[in-house]
Short mmCIF file of C-alpha atoms and ligand atoms in Angstrom, two decimals:
data_model
loop_
_atom_site.label_atom_id
_atom_site.label_comp_id
_atom_site.label_asym_id
_atom_site.label_seq_id
_atom_site.Cartn_x
_atom_site.Cartn_y
_atom_site.Cartn_z
CA MET A 1 34.35 143.19 137.39
CA VAL A 2 34.07 140.14 139.59
CA CYS A 3 32.45 141.01 142.87
CA TYR A 4 35.66 140.42 144.87
CA GLU A 5 37.70 142.92 142.80
CA ALA A 6 35.19 145.61 143.88
CA PRO A 7 36.41 148.22 146.68
CA GLU A 8 33.48 147.25 148.68
CA TRP A 9 34.78 143.87 148.95
CA ALA A 10 37.91 144.95 150.31
CA GLN A 11 36.12 147.15 152.86
CA LEU A 12 33.88 144.37 153.85
CA GLN A 13 37.12 142.33 154.67
CA SER A 14 38.49 145.27 156.76
CA HIS A 15 35.36 145.54 158.47
CA PHE A 16 35.39 141.73 159.43
CA HIS A 17 38.92 141.84 160.52
CA ALA A 18 37.97 144.79 162.72
CA LEU A 19 34.92 142.86 164.16
CA GLN A 20 36.83 139.36 164.49
CA GLY A 21 38.00 138.38 167.80
CA ASP A 22 35.96 141.16 169.39
CA PHE A 23 32.51 140.61 168.30
CA ASP A 24 30.10 139.49 170.92
CA LEU A 25 26.65 139.04 170.19
CA GLN A 26 25.49 139.52 173.82
CA ARG A 27 27.65 142.65 174.38
CA ALA A 28 26.32 143.93 170.91
CA PHE A 29 22.73 143.86 172.01
CA ALA A 30 23.68 145.59 175.44
CA GLN A 31 25.49 148.52 173.47
CA ASP A 32 22.67 149.00 171.00
CA ALA A 33 19.26 149.25 172.41
CA GLN A 34 18.00 149.38 168.73
CA ARG A 35 19.96 146.31 167.58
CA LEU A 36 16.67 144.10 167.49
CA ALA A 37 14.74 146.81 165.82
CA ARG A 38 17.31 147.50 163.30
CA LEU A 39 18.23 143.68 162.34
CA SER A 40 14.82 142.38 162.34
CA GLN A 41 11.80 142.98 159.97
CA ALA A 42 8.47 141.80 158.89
CA ALA A 43 7.64 141.02 155.20
CA PRO A 44 4.78 139.49 153.80
CA TYR A 45 3.75 136.48 156.01
CA VAL A 46 7.26 136.34 157.57
CA PHE A 47 8.83 137.99 160.59
CA ALA A 48 12.69 137.57 160.51
CA ASP A 49 15.26 138.29 163.29
CA LEU A 50 18.64 138.59 161.95
CA SER A 51 19.88 140.31 164.96
CA LYS A 52 21.69 136.99 166.41
CA ASN A 53 24.01 137.17 163.53
CA TRP A 54 27.70 138.39 163.42
CA ILE A 55 26.65 141.82 161.93
CA GLN A 56 25.91 145.37 162.90
CA ALA A 57 24.09 148.11 161.17
CA ASP A 58 27.32 149.16 159.41
CA THR A 59 27.84 145.76 158.24
CA GLU A 60 24.55 145.88 156.25
CA THR A 61 25.39 149.42 155.14
CA LEU A 62 28.75 147.91 153.60
CA LEU A 63 26.94 144.81 152.17
CA GLY A 64 24.26 147.20 150.63
CA GLN A 65 27.02 149.12 148.89
CA LEU A 66 28.46 146.01 147.47
CA ALA A 67 24.90 145.05 146.26
CA GLN A 68 24.86 148.16 144.39
CA THR A 69 28.15 147.99 142.79
CA CYS A 70 27.27 144.29 141.86
CA GLN A 71 23.97 145.78 140.26
CA VAL A 72 21.78 143.50 142.27
CA ALA A 73 18.86 145.58 141.45
CA ALA A 74 19.60 145.81 137.85
CA GLN A 75 19.77 142.11 137.55
CA ARG A 76 16.65 141.79 139.44
CA ASP A 77 15.10 144.19 136.98
CA ALA A 78 16.20 142.29 134.05
CA MET A 79 14.74 138.96 135.56
CA LEU A 80 11.43 141.03 135.78
CA ALA A 81 11.89 142.39 132.19
CA GLY A 82 11.92 138.65 131.01
CA GLN A 83 15.46 139.19 129.60
CA PRO A 84 17.34 135.61 129.07
CA ILE A 85 19.50 135.95 132.31
CA ASN A 86 20.06 132.15 132.17
CA GLY A 87 22.98 132.91 129.75
CA THR A 88 24.21 129.37 129.12
CA GLU A 89 20.99 128.03 128.05
CA GLY A 90 19.55 131.28 126.30
CA ARG A 91 16.43 131.41 128.75
CA ALA A 92 14.50 134.18 130.46
CA VAL A 93 13.81 133.02 134.28
CA MET A 94 10.08 133.77 134.96
CA HIS A 95 8.84 131.44 137.59
CA TRP A 96 7.56 134.61 139.37
CA LEU A 97 5.25 135.03 136.51
CA LEU A 98 3.60 131.92 137.14
CA ARG A 99 2.05 133.39 140.44
CA THR A 100 1.47 136.96 138.93
CA PRO A 101 -2.27 137.74 138.88
CA ALA A 102 -3.76 138.31 135.12
CA ASP A 103 -3.85 141.92 135.64
CA GLY A 104 -0.14 142.19 136.95
CA GLY A 105 -1.46 142.34 140.70
CA LEU A 106 1.02 144.36 142.94
CA LEU A 107 3.51 144.61 140.16
CA ARG A 108 0.98 146.28 137.83
CA GLU A 109 2.22 149.77 138.61
CA HIS A 110 6.02 148.66 138.65
CA PRO A 111 8.02 150.73 135.98
CA VAL A 112 9.66 147.68 134.50
CA THR A 113 6.14 145.92 134.16
CA GLN A 114 4.79 149.09 132.62
CA ASP A 115 7.34 148.62 129.83
CA TRP A 116 6.39 144.90 129.00
CA ASP A 117 6.20 144.15 125.66
CA GLY A 118 3.40 142.15 123.75
CA SER A 119 5.47 138.92 124.26
CA MET A 120 5.66 139.34 127.97
CA ARG A 121 2.06 139.96 128.10
CA GLN A 122 1.13 137.05 125.99
CA ALA A 123 3.48 135.14 128.35
CA LEU A 124 1.15 136.18 131.32
CA SER A 125 -2.04 135.31 129.52
CA ASP A 126 -0.70 131.83 128.43
CA VAL A 127 0.10 131.37 132.03
CA HIS A 128 -3.46 131.98 133.24
CA GLY A 129 -4.76 129.98 130.48
CA SER A 130 -2.75 127.04 131.65
CA LEU A 131 -3.30 127.59 135.19
CA GLU A 132 -7.05 127.50 134.57
CA ALA A 133 -6.92 124.36 132.65
CA MET A 134 -4.70 122.67 135.43
CA LEU A 135 -6.85 123.67 138.18
CA GLN A 136 -10.05 122.41 136.20
CA LEU A 137 -8.26 119.35 135.72
CA ALA A 138 -7.24 119.40 139.42
CA GLU A 139 -10.96 119.78 140.75
CA GLN A 140 -12.21 116.91 138.19
CA LEU A 141 -9.67 114.62 139.60
CA ARG A 142 -10.48 115.70 143.26
CA ALA A 143 -13.94 114.97 142.65
CA ASN A 144 -13.47 111.61 141.21
CA ALA A 145 -14.17 108.99 144.12
CA GLN A 146 -12.96 106.24 142.20
CA ILE A 147 -9.12 107.43 142.23
CA THR A 148 -7.85 106.90 145.85
CA ASP A 149 -4.35 106.95 145.29
CA VAL A 150 -2.09 109.70 143.35
CA VAL A 151 1.40 108.69 142.52
CA ASN A 152 3.75 111.36 141.52
CA ILE A 153 6.77 110.04 139.65
CA GLY A 154 9.55 112.67 139.20
CA ILE A 155 12.88 113.78 140.61
CA GLY A 156 14.63 117.06 141.64
CA GLY A 157 12.31 119.91 141.10
CA SER A 158 9.78 117.62 139.72
CA HIS A 159 9.48 115.97 143.01
CA LEU A 160 10.81 117.93 145.96
CA GLY A 161 8.48 121.02 145.62
CA PRO A 162 5.16 119.07 145.36
CA GLU A 163 6.21 116.69 148.06
CA VAL A 164 7.11 119.65 150.37
CA VAL A 165 3.98 121.42 149.89
CA VAL A 166 1.76 118.47 150.07
CA GLN A 167 3.37 117.46 153.17
CA ALA A 168 3.28 120.83 154.85
CA LEU A 169 -0.39 121.40 153.78
CA GLU A 170 -1.48 118.07 155.13
CA ASP A 171 -4.22 119.74 157.19
CA TRP A 172 -5.69 121.25 153.95
CA VAL A 173 -5.70 117.85 152.19
CA ASP A 174 -9.14 116.82 152.22
CA THR A 175 -9.71 114.66 149.03
CA GLY A 176 -9.62 111.57 150.89
CA LYS A 177 -6.92 110.50 148.49
CA ASN A 178 -3.44 109.15 149.65
CA PHE A 179 -0.43 110.91 147.84
CA HIS A 180 2.71 109.03 146.96
CA PHE A 181 5.92 110.70 145.80
CA VAL A 182 8.33 108.19 143.77
CA SER A 183 11.53 109.68 142.91
CA ASN A 184 14.59 107.09 143.52
CA VAL A 185 15.42 104.99 140.66
CA ASP A 186 15.75 102.30 143.49
CA GLY A 187 12.88 99.89 142.61
CA HIS A 188 12.11 99.73 146.25
CA GLU A 189 10.44 102.95 146.29
CA LEU A 190 8.13 102.48 143.28
CA GLY A 191 8.03 98.80 144.37
CA HIS A 192 6.77 99.73 147.86
CA VAL A 193 3.83 102.13 146.45
CA LEU A 194 2.75 99.58 143.73
CA ARG A 195 2.41 96.96 146.51
CA LYS A 196 -0.23 99.17 148.04
CA VAL A 197 -2.34 100.42 145.17
CA LYS A 198 -4.63 99.03 142.46
CA PRO A 199 -4.71 100.35 138.74
CA GLU A 200 -8.42 101.26 138.77
CA SER A 201 -8.05 103.53 141.72
CA THR A 202 -4.54 104.86 140.73
CA LEU A 203 -3.57 108.18 139.02
CA PHE A 204 -0.10 108.41 137.81
CA LEU A 205 1.46 111.70 137.26
CA ILE A 206 4.75 111.50 135.41
CA ALA A 207 6.36 114.76 136.10
CA SER A 208 9.44 115.82 134.26
CA LYS A 209 10.39 119.05 132.59
CA SER A 210 12.45 117.37 130.01
CA PHE A 211 10.61 113.99 129.88
CA THR A 212 14.20 112.55 129.48
CA THR A 213 15.36 112.03 133.03
CA ALA A 214 16.87 108.66 133.32
CA GLU A 215 15.27 107.87 136.74
CA THR A 216 11.84 109.27 135.88
CA MET A 217 11.80 107.64 132.63
CA LEU A 218 12.53 104.00 134.17
CA ASN A 219 10.23 104.38 136.80
CA ALA A 220 7.39 105.66 134.49
CA HIS A 221 8.04 102.70 132.24
CA SER A 222 7.86 100.31 135.25
CA ALA A 223 4.69 102.01 136.39
CA ARG A 224 3.17 101.45 132.86
CA THR A 225 4.38 97.95 132.70
CA TRP A 226 2.58 97.09 136.19
CA PHE A 227 -0.35 98.98 135.25
CA LEU A 228 -0.78 96.75 132.07
CA ALA A 229 0.27 93.42 133.83
CA HIS A 230 -2.35 94.08 136.53
CA GLY A 231 -5.60 94.84 134.56
CA GLY A 232 -4.85 98.39 132.94
CA SER A 233 -5.20 98.65 129.12
CA ALA A 234 -3.52 100.57 126.49
CA ASP A 235 -6.87 100.81 124.64
CA ALA A 236 -8.14 104.36 125.14
CA GLN A 237 -11.83 103.21 125.26
CA ALA A 238 -11.20 100.77 128.09
CA THR A 239 -12.40 102.11 131.61
CA CYS A 240 -9.16 101.33 133.10
CA SER A 241 -6.66 102.99 130.37
CA ILE A 242 -3.52 104.64 130.33
CA ASP A 243 -5.42 107.58 128.90
CA ARG A 244 -7.47 107.82 132.16
CA HIS A 245 -5.04 106.88 134.84
CA PHE A 246 -1.84 108.54 133.39
CA VAL A 247 -1.11 112.37 133.10
CA ALA A 248 2.28 114.04 131.89
CA LEU A 249 3.36 117.17 133.45
CA THR A 250 6.28 118.44 131.06
CA THR A 251 7.48 121.08 128.63
CA ASN A 252 8.24 118.35 126.22
CA THR A 253 4.71 117.19 125.13
CA GLU A 254 6.02 115.32 122.28
CA ALA A 255 7.98 112.76 124.32
CA ALA A 256 5.17 112.42 126.52
CA ALA A 257 2.95 111.56 123.52
CA GLN A 258 5.54 108.98 122.23
CA PHE A 259 5.37 107.39 125.85
CA GLY A 260 1.76 106.92 125.07
CA ILE A 261 0.07 109.54 127.51
CA SER A 262 -2.49 111.83 125.96
CA ARG A 263 -3.34 114.07 128.67
CA THR A 264 -0.54 116.54 129.13
CA LEU A 265 -0.21 119.67 131.08
CA GLY A 266 2.70 121.79 129.72
CA PHE A 267 4.95 124.66 130.88
CA TRP A 268 7.67 126.72 129.54
CA ASP A 269 11.44 126.51 129.19
CA TRP A 270 11.65 129.94 131.38
CA VAL A 271 10.44 128.00 134.53
CA GLY A 272 13.64 126.18 135.92
CA GLY A 273 13.11 122.60 137.30
CA ARG A 274 13.79 123.66 140.97
CA PHE A 275 11.34 126.48 140.69
CA SER A 276 8.45 124.66 138.74
CA LEU A 277 6.22 123.81 141.77
CA TRP A 278 4.15 127.06 140.72
CA SER A 279 3.48 125.29 137.22
CA ALA A 280 1.91 122.23 135.95
CA ILE A 281 4.26 120.24 138.16
CA GLY A 282 2.06 121.65 140.87
CA LEU A 283 -0.95 119.49 139.91
CA PRO A 284 -0.51 116.97 142.80
CA ILE A 285 -0.66 120.09 145.24
CA ALA A 286 -3.76 121.20 143.33
CA ILE A 287 -5.36 117.83 143.61
CA ALA A 288 -4.39 117.80 147.31
CA ILE A 289 -5.70 121.30 148.60
CA GLY A 290 -7.93 122.37 145.70
CA ALA A 291 -8.10 125.19 143.11
CA LEU A 292 -8.94 127.86 145.88
CA GLN A 293 -5.98 126.91 148.25
CA PHE A 294 -3.63 126.69 145.18
CA ARG A 295 -4.32 130.23 144.36
CA ARG A 296 -3.79 131.26 147.80
CA MET A 297 -0.39 130.05 147.76
CA LEU A 298 0.29 131.58 144.41
CA ASP A 299 -1.08 134.75 146.02
CA GLY A 300 1.45 134.45 149.17
CA ALA A 301 4.12 133.93 146.69
CA HIS A 302 3.24 136.82 144.77
CA ALA A 303 3.01 139.19 147.90
CA MET A 304 6.64 138.06 148.54
CA ASP A 305 7.51 138.80 144.83
CA ALA A 306 6.03 142.16 144.89
CA HIS A 307 7.96 142.81 148.33
CA PHE A 308 11.16 141.78 146.25
CA PHE A 309 10.63 143.52 143.24
CA THR A 310 9.68 146.97 145.10
CA ALA A 311 11.07 147.33 148.52
CA ALA A 312 14.35 149.24 149.07
CA HIS A 313 17.36 147.12 149.92
CA ALA A 314 17.36 148.19 153.34
CA GLN A 315 14.27 146.76 154.09
CA ASN A 316 14.00 144.18 151.59
CA LEU A 317 14.09 140.69 153.28
CA PRO A 318 15.39 138.54 150.27
CA VAL A 319 17.98 141.09 149.89
CA ARG A 320 19.14 141.26 153.28
CA LEU A 321 18.99 137.55 153.63
CA GLY A 322 20.87 137.19 150.32
CA LEU A 323 23.62 139.84 151.52
CA LEU A 324 23.72 138.07 154.94
CA ASP A 325 24.58 134.61 153.09
CA VAL A 326 27.28 136.37 151.26
CA TRP A 327 28.82 137.80 154.58
CA ASN A 328 28.50 134.43 156.36
CA ARG A 329 30.24 132.77 153.33
CA ASN A 330 32.83 134.81 152.12
CA PHE A 331 33.84 137.18 155.29
CA CYS A 332 33.04 135.03 158.04
CA GLY A 333 34.15 131.98 156.15
CA PHE A 334 31.26 129.70 157.32
CA GLY A 335 31.24 126.66 154.72
CA SER A 336 27.76 125.54 155.63
CA ARG A 337 24.28 126.59 157.04
CA CYS A 338 21.98 124.41 159.03
CA VAL A 339 18.53 124.93 158.39
CA ALA A 340 16.02 123.56 161.02
CA PRO A 341 12.51 123.77 160.61
CA TYR A 342 10.44 123.25 164.02
CA SER A 343 7.64 122.13 162.11
CA HIS A 344 6.71 118.33 161.21
CA GLY A 345 4.93 119.76 158.08
CA LEU A 346 8.31 121.34 157.01
CA ARG A 347 10.39 118.00 157.75
CA ARG A 348 11.38 117.88 154.00
CA LEU A 349 11.83 121.58 153.46
CA THR A 350 15.60 121.17 154.01
CA ALA A 351 15.94 118.73 151.18
CA TYR A 352 14.10 121.20 148.88
CA LEU A 353 16.32 124.05 149.89
CA GLN A 354 19.41 121.89 149.17
CA GLN A 355 18.55 121.57 145.66
CA LEU A 356 17.19 125.19 145.37
CA GLU A 357 20.31 126.63 146.87
CA MET A 358 23.29 124.24 146.01
CA GLU A 359 22.12 123.42 142.43
CA SER A 360 21.34 127.18 141.86
CA ASN A 361 24.55 128.71 143.39
CA GLY A 362 27.06 125.87 143.61
CA LYS A 363 29.13 127.41 140.67
CA ARG A 364 32.76 128.55 140.33
CA ALA A 365 32.40 130.69 137.20
CA THR A 366 30.98 134.00 136.47
CA ARG A 367 28.51 134.51 133.79
CA ALA A 368 31.19 135.86 131.54
CA GLY A 369 32.80 132.37 131.98
CA GLN A 370 35.76 133.85 134.44
CA PRO A 371 36.76 131.48 137.29
CA LEU A 372 35.75 132.76 140.50
CA ALA A 373 38.30 132.95 143.52
CA VAL A 374 36.04 133.18 146.23
CA PRO A 375 33.41 130.36 147.51
CA THR A 376 29.96 130.50 146.35
CA SER A 377 26.78 128.25 147.86
CA PRO A 378 27.52 126.84 151.28
CA VAL A 379 26.57 123.38 152.16
CA VAL A 380 22.93 123.40 153.37
CA TRP A 381 21.83 120.68 155.54
CA GLY A 382 19.71 120.18 158.64
CA GLU A 383 16.87 118.27 160.01
CA PRO A 384 13.53 119.13 161.80
CA GLY A 385 13.47 120.43 165.22
CA THR A 386 13.32 119.04 168.02
CA ASN A 387 14.92 115.83 166.39
CA GLY A 388 18.07 117.62 165.33
CA GLN A 389 18.60 118.77 168.94
CA HIS A 390 19.03 115.12 169.90
CA ALA A 391 21.35 114.53 166.99
CA PHE A 392 23.81 117.26 165.67
CA PHE A 393 23.19 120.14 167.84
CA GLN A 394 25.97 118.97 170.24
CA MET A 395 28.25 119.92 167.42
CA LEU A 396 26.56 123.37 166.77
CA HIS A 397 27.03 124.34 170.71
CA GLN A 398 30.45 122.94 171.29
CA GLY A 399 32.35 121.90 168.16
CA PRO A 400 35.06 123.78 167.20
CA ASP A 401 33.32 124.84 163.71
CA VAL A 402 30.97 127.89 163.72
CA ILE A 403 27.78 127.05 161.63
CA PRO A 404 25.20 129.51 161.40
CA VAL A 405 21.86 128.02 162.07
CA GLU A 406 18.32 129.09 160.65
CA PHE A 407 15.43 128.36 162.65
CA ILE A 408 11.87 128.35 160.93
CA ALA A 409 8.84 128.41 163.51
CA LEU A 410 5.43 128.91 163.45
CA ARG A 411 3.41 130.86 165.84
CA ASP A 412 0.19 128.96 165.59
CA GLY A 413 0.79 125.29 165.28
CA GLY A 414 -2.80 124.24 163.73
CA LYS A 415 -5.23 122.12 165.06
CA TYR A 416 -3.20 119.21 166.85
CA LEU A 417 -2.12 119.17 170.42
CA GLY A 418 -1.51 122.92 171.22
CA ALA A 419 0.57 122.30 174.24
CA HIS A 420 3.10 120.14 171.89
CA HIS A 421 3.39 123.24 169.76
CA GLN A 422 4.25 125.54 172.48
CA SER A 423 7.06 123.23 173.67
CA LEU A 424 8.27 122.67 170.12
CA VAL A 425 8.54 126.69 169.52
CA ILE A 426 10.01 127.41 172.74
CA ASN A 427 12.73 124.80 172.05
CA ALA A 428 13.67 126.75 168.91
CA ILE A 429 13.91 130.02 170.76
CA ALA A 430 15.77 128.36 173.46
CA GLN A 431 18.11 126.94 171.04
CA ALA A 432 18.91 130.24 169.35
CA GLN A 433 19.35 131.72 172.91
CA ALA A 434 21.86 128.85 173.74
CA LEU A 435 23.83 129.34 170.63
CA MET A 436 24.28 132.95 171.46
CA VAL A 437 24.73 133.02 175.33
CA GLY A 438 26.63 129.55 175.80
CA ARG A 439 27.87 128.63 179.19
CA SER A 440 30.75 129.14 181.31
CA GLY A 441 32.25 128.36 184.59
CA GLN A 442 31.66 124.64 184.58
CA GLY A 443 35.05 123.57 182.95
CA VAL A 444 36.16 123.11 179.26
CA ALA A 445 34.16 119.66 178.86
CA ARG A 446 30.96 121.24 179.91
CA ASP A 447 31.21 125.06 178.72
CA CYS A 448 29.58 126.07 175.53
CA PRO A 449 31.51 129.07 173.96
CA GLY A 450 28.26 130.87 172.75
CA ASN A 451 28.30 133.94 170.31
CA ARG A 452 27.30 131.43 167.49
CA PRO A 453 25.22 133.01 164.81
CA SER A 454 21.56 132.15 164.25
CA THR A 455 18.70 133.53 162.05
CA PHE A 456 14.88 133.07 163.17
CA LEU A 457 12.05 133.11 160.55
CA LEU A 458 8.47 133.07 162.16
CA LEU A 459 5.56 132.50 160.23
CA ASP A 460 2.01 133.14 161.79
CA ALA A 461 0.95 129.60 160.53
CA LEU A 462 1.61 126.92 158.23
CA GLU A 463 -1.01 127.61 155.60
CA PRO A 464 -0.98 127.88 151.54
CA ALA A 465 -0.21 131.64 151.47
CA SER A 466 2.46 131.79 154.07
CA LEU A 467 4.13 128.51 152.51
CA GLY A 468 3.88 130.20 149.02
CA ALA A 469 5.53 133.35 150.58
CA LEU A 470 8.25 131.24 152.54
CA ILE A 471 9.40 129.40 149.32
CA ALA A 472 9.58 132.81 147.09
CA LEU A 473 11.48 134.19 149.85
CA TYR A 474 14.34 131.48 149.47
CA GLU A 475 13.99 131.67 145.64
CA HIS A 476 14.79 135.41 145.84
CA ARG A 477 17.42 135.39 148.34
CA ILE A 478 19.38 132.74 146.51
CA PHE A 479 18.97 135.05 143.53
CA VAL A 480 20.49 137.84 145.55
CA SER A 481 23.64 135.94 146.70
CA GLY A 482 24.04 134.62 142.95
CA ALA A 483 23.83 138.17 141.74
CA VAL A 484 26.44 139.39 144.00
CA TRP A 485 28.69 136.51 143.10
CA GLY A 486 28.01 137.26 139.24
CA ILE A 487 27.06 133.53 138.47
CA ASN A 488 24.24 132.21 136.36
CA SER A 489 21.88 130.65 139.30
CA PHE A 490 19.71 129.12 136.66
CA ASP A 491 21.88 126.38 134.86
CA GLN A 492 23.17 122.94 136.20
CA TRP A 493 25.75 121.71 133.80
CA GLY A 494 27.54 119.87 136.62
CA VAL A 495 24.58 117.25 136.92
CA GLU A 496 24.96 116.53 133.33
CA LEU A 497 28.64 114.96 133.79
CA GLY A 498 27.15 112.23 135.96
CA LYS A 499 24.21 111.64 133.65
CA GLN A 500 26.57 111.11 131.07
CA LEU A 501 29.02 109.01 132.71
CA ALA A 502 26.25 106.52 133.85
CA GLN A 503 25.08 106.03 130.23
CA GLY A 504 28.28 105.53 129.29
CA LEU A 505 28.78 102.54 131.94
CA ARG A 506 25.58 101.00 130.87
CA GLU A 507 26.67 101.02 127.43
CA ARG A 508 30.15 99.44 128.40
CA GLN A 509 28.57 97.02 130.58
CA ARG A 510 26.66 95.58 127.38
CA SER A 511 29.79 95.74 125.35
CA HIS A 512 32.27 94.53 127.99
CA ASP A 513 34.53 97.21 126.44
CA TRP A 514 36.53 98.69 129.60
CA GLN A 515 39.33 100.19 127.41
CA GLY A 516 40.41 103.57 128.71
CA VAL A 517 38.25 103.37 131.88
CA ASP A 518 40.17 103.58 135.26
CA PRO A 519 40.78 100.74 137.24
CA SER A 520 38.68 101.56 140.11
CA THR A 521 35.50 102.02 138.04
CA VAL A 522 36.35 98.86 135.90
CA ALA A 523 36.77 96.79 139.37
CA LEU A 524 33.52 97.87 140.66
CA MET A 525 31.60 97.20 137.45
CA GLN A 526 33.01 93.78 137.46
CA ARG A 527 32.13 93.32 141.13
CA LEU A 528 28.57 94.47 140.42
CA ALA A 529 28.24 91.95 137.49
CA ALA A 530 29.64 89.32 139.79
CA SER A 531 27.38 90.33 142.69
CA PRO A 532 25.23 87.48 144.13
CA VAL A 533 22.33 89.82 144.12
CA ASN A 534 22.21 89.04 140.19
CA GLY A 535 22.59 85.43 141.06
CA ASN A 536 25.99 85.15 139.00
O1 F6P B 1 19.19 117.37 138.87
C1 F6P B 1 19.17 118.05 137.33
C2 F6P B 1 17.70 118.20 136.89
O2 F6P B 1 17.96 118.56 135.87
C3 F6P B 1 17.05 119.17 137.76
O3 F6P B 1 17.49 120.65 137.82
C4 F6P B 1 15.75 119.07 137.86
O4 F6P B 1 14.93 119.27 138.51
C5 F6P B 1 15.99 117.45 137.87
O5 F6P B 1 17.01 117.09 137.17
C6 F6P B 1 14.72 116.57 137.20
O6 F6P B 1 14.54 117.27 135.60
P1 F6P B 1 13.12 116.77 134.87
O7 F6P B 1 12.06 117.49 135.58
O8 F6P B 1 13.51 117.23 133.46
O9 F6P B 1 13.00 115.29 134.92
#
């Protein structure tokens, strides 16, 4: 049965129709003194206030019943049991195992982990073997004063996670090294980095789960060509050798060896690309913040994992947020969600969440291959505050579309300019308040309708453990909405089409055979060939 055929779906629709037109956030607070207590909660490292959403306690009850019918808990347990829940690729989904302590940690007593067979126990032991090796290498590289620049070449999950974390934990980056993240195949990105570095003091990390992604491979080849042209050597005995200055982070160790990289850190096909920052893909993070802080990040994520895998639905933050996402998308009809981190450190978080959520849940078929008749992933977008306030918040306050906003803020702003931090967070709180209360009595042009929904996530501080917990919270929340929709949140077949067509066009460009290609595409390709940029 697909989710929208469940009787609970129809009940939620009726519930929405009953609320619609009459639901007013301010009145809801006035009528229910317990509203804030009921609709907010503390989870590991994160306090969440859901009370400014178009929900009531009975909305959550109905959503909980839908989750039960959709067997969200059973799907979650199947993930914990290591079952191949990524059906189209025949893979288990076990990124959470990467942050599970060797003895099972907070999950050690869980009935599912008690039943783990030998292969799961072996997987956990392999995880720790690889983690030790990765952290050892990270410490060696950190201590190597000759290396002043670390250049991570990767894209998607092999780029966004490490970039977000290294930026976010800037105050923990104590190696005196510069970190560069190159992802775009636009040569300007790599070119600008290579202009600033020298082969003898640069470490290149070639990060690609598949080691076949076209953009990463082209950037990696160009980096190697530059390295060899500027005094680097392919001779393993040389001091400035590819052996010493390139490391591959991949599950495809064979392809890395063919590329000529002997130092490879591997991981497993059960780690999805967008969930991989906890694996060898996290090497740049470990070099930046060191083994101890990397482990703290894993511990924070593990605390959130344990919360997700054990807490009852009603007090399980990833479950509540995932169900709120379903409510907003399918019943309120909101097509997008704005994420506004009020933190300079988290300035790239929204880009990371775009891949996490839209690549995971941007699907239109169930796991059984049935077309879904209801929308799935919303468009996730946003910018850090307060910048967003001076750009698109106008539309959020007065535009005809209602767009839920998710504020992320920190109680303690860290070591710089405390007065700035107060101003920053007060702005976030005031925006959430303004969206709710609006303004009236000043004429249509100036009035703000108010009653606009928002969620507020508050971390004590931006540090490795809280950041790990925050990211794990998003991973699990996306799992929950995907589980309700009955989709496979762990494949990404849509991305393949563009890759294949780009390859086809590269071949046709060489053969000049345009037969069967649509006129618009041919005309654009011919303009490209005639472009003055090419000197033709
Ligand atoms: O965008 C598709 C995708 O496959 C992502 O899922 C992945 O994170 C990215 O490409 C990079 O893939 P790889 O790590 O294999 O280079």
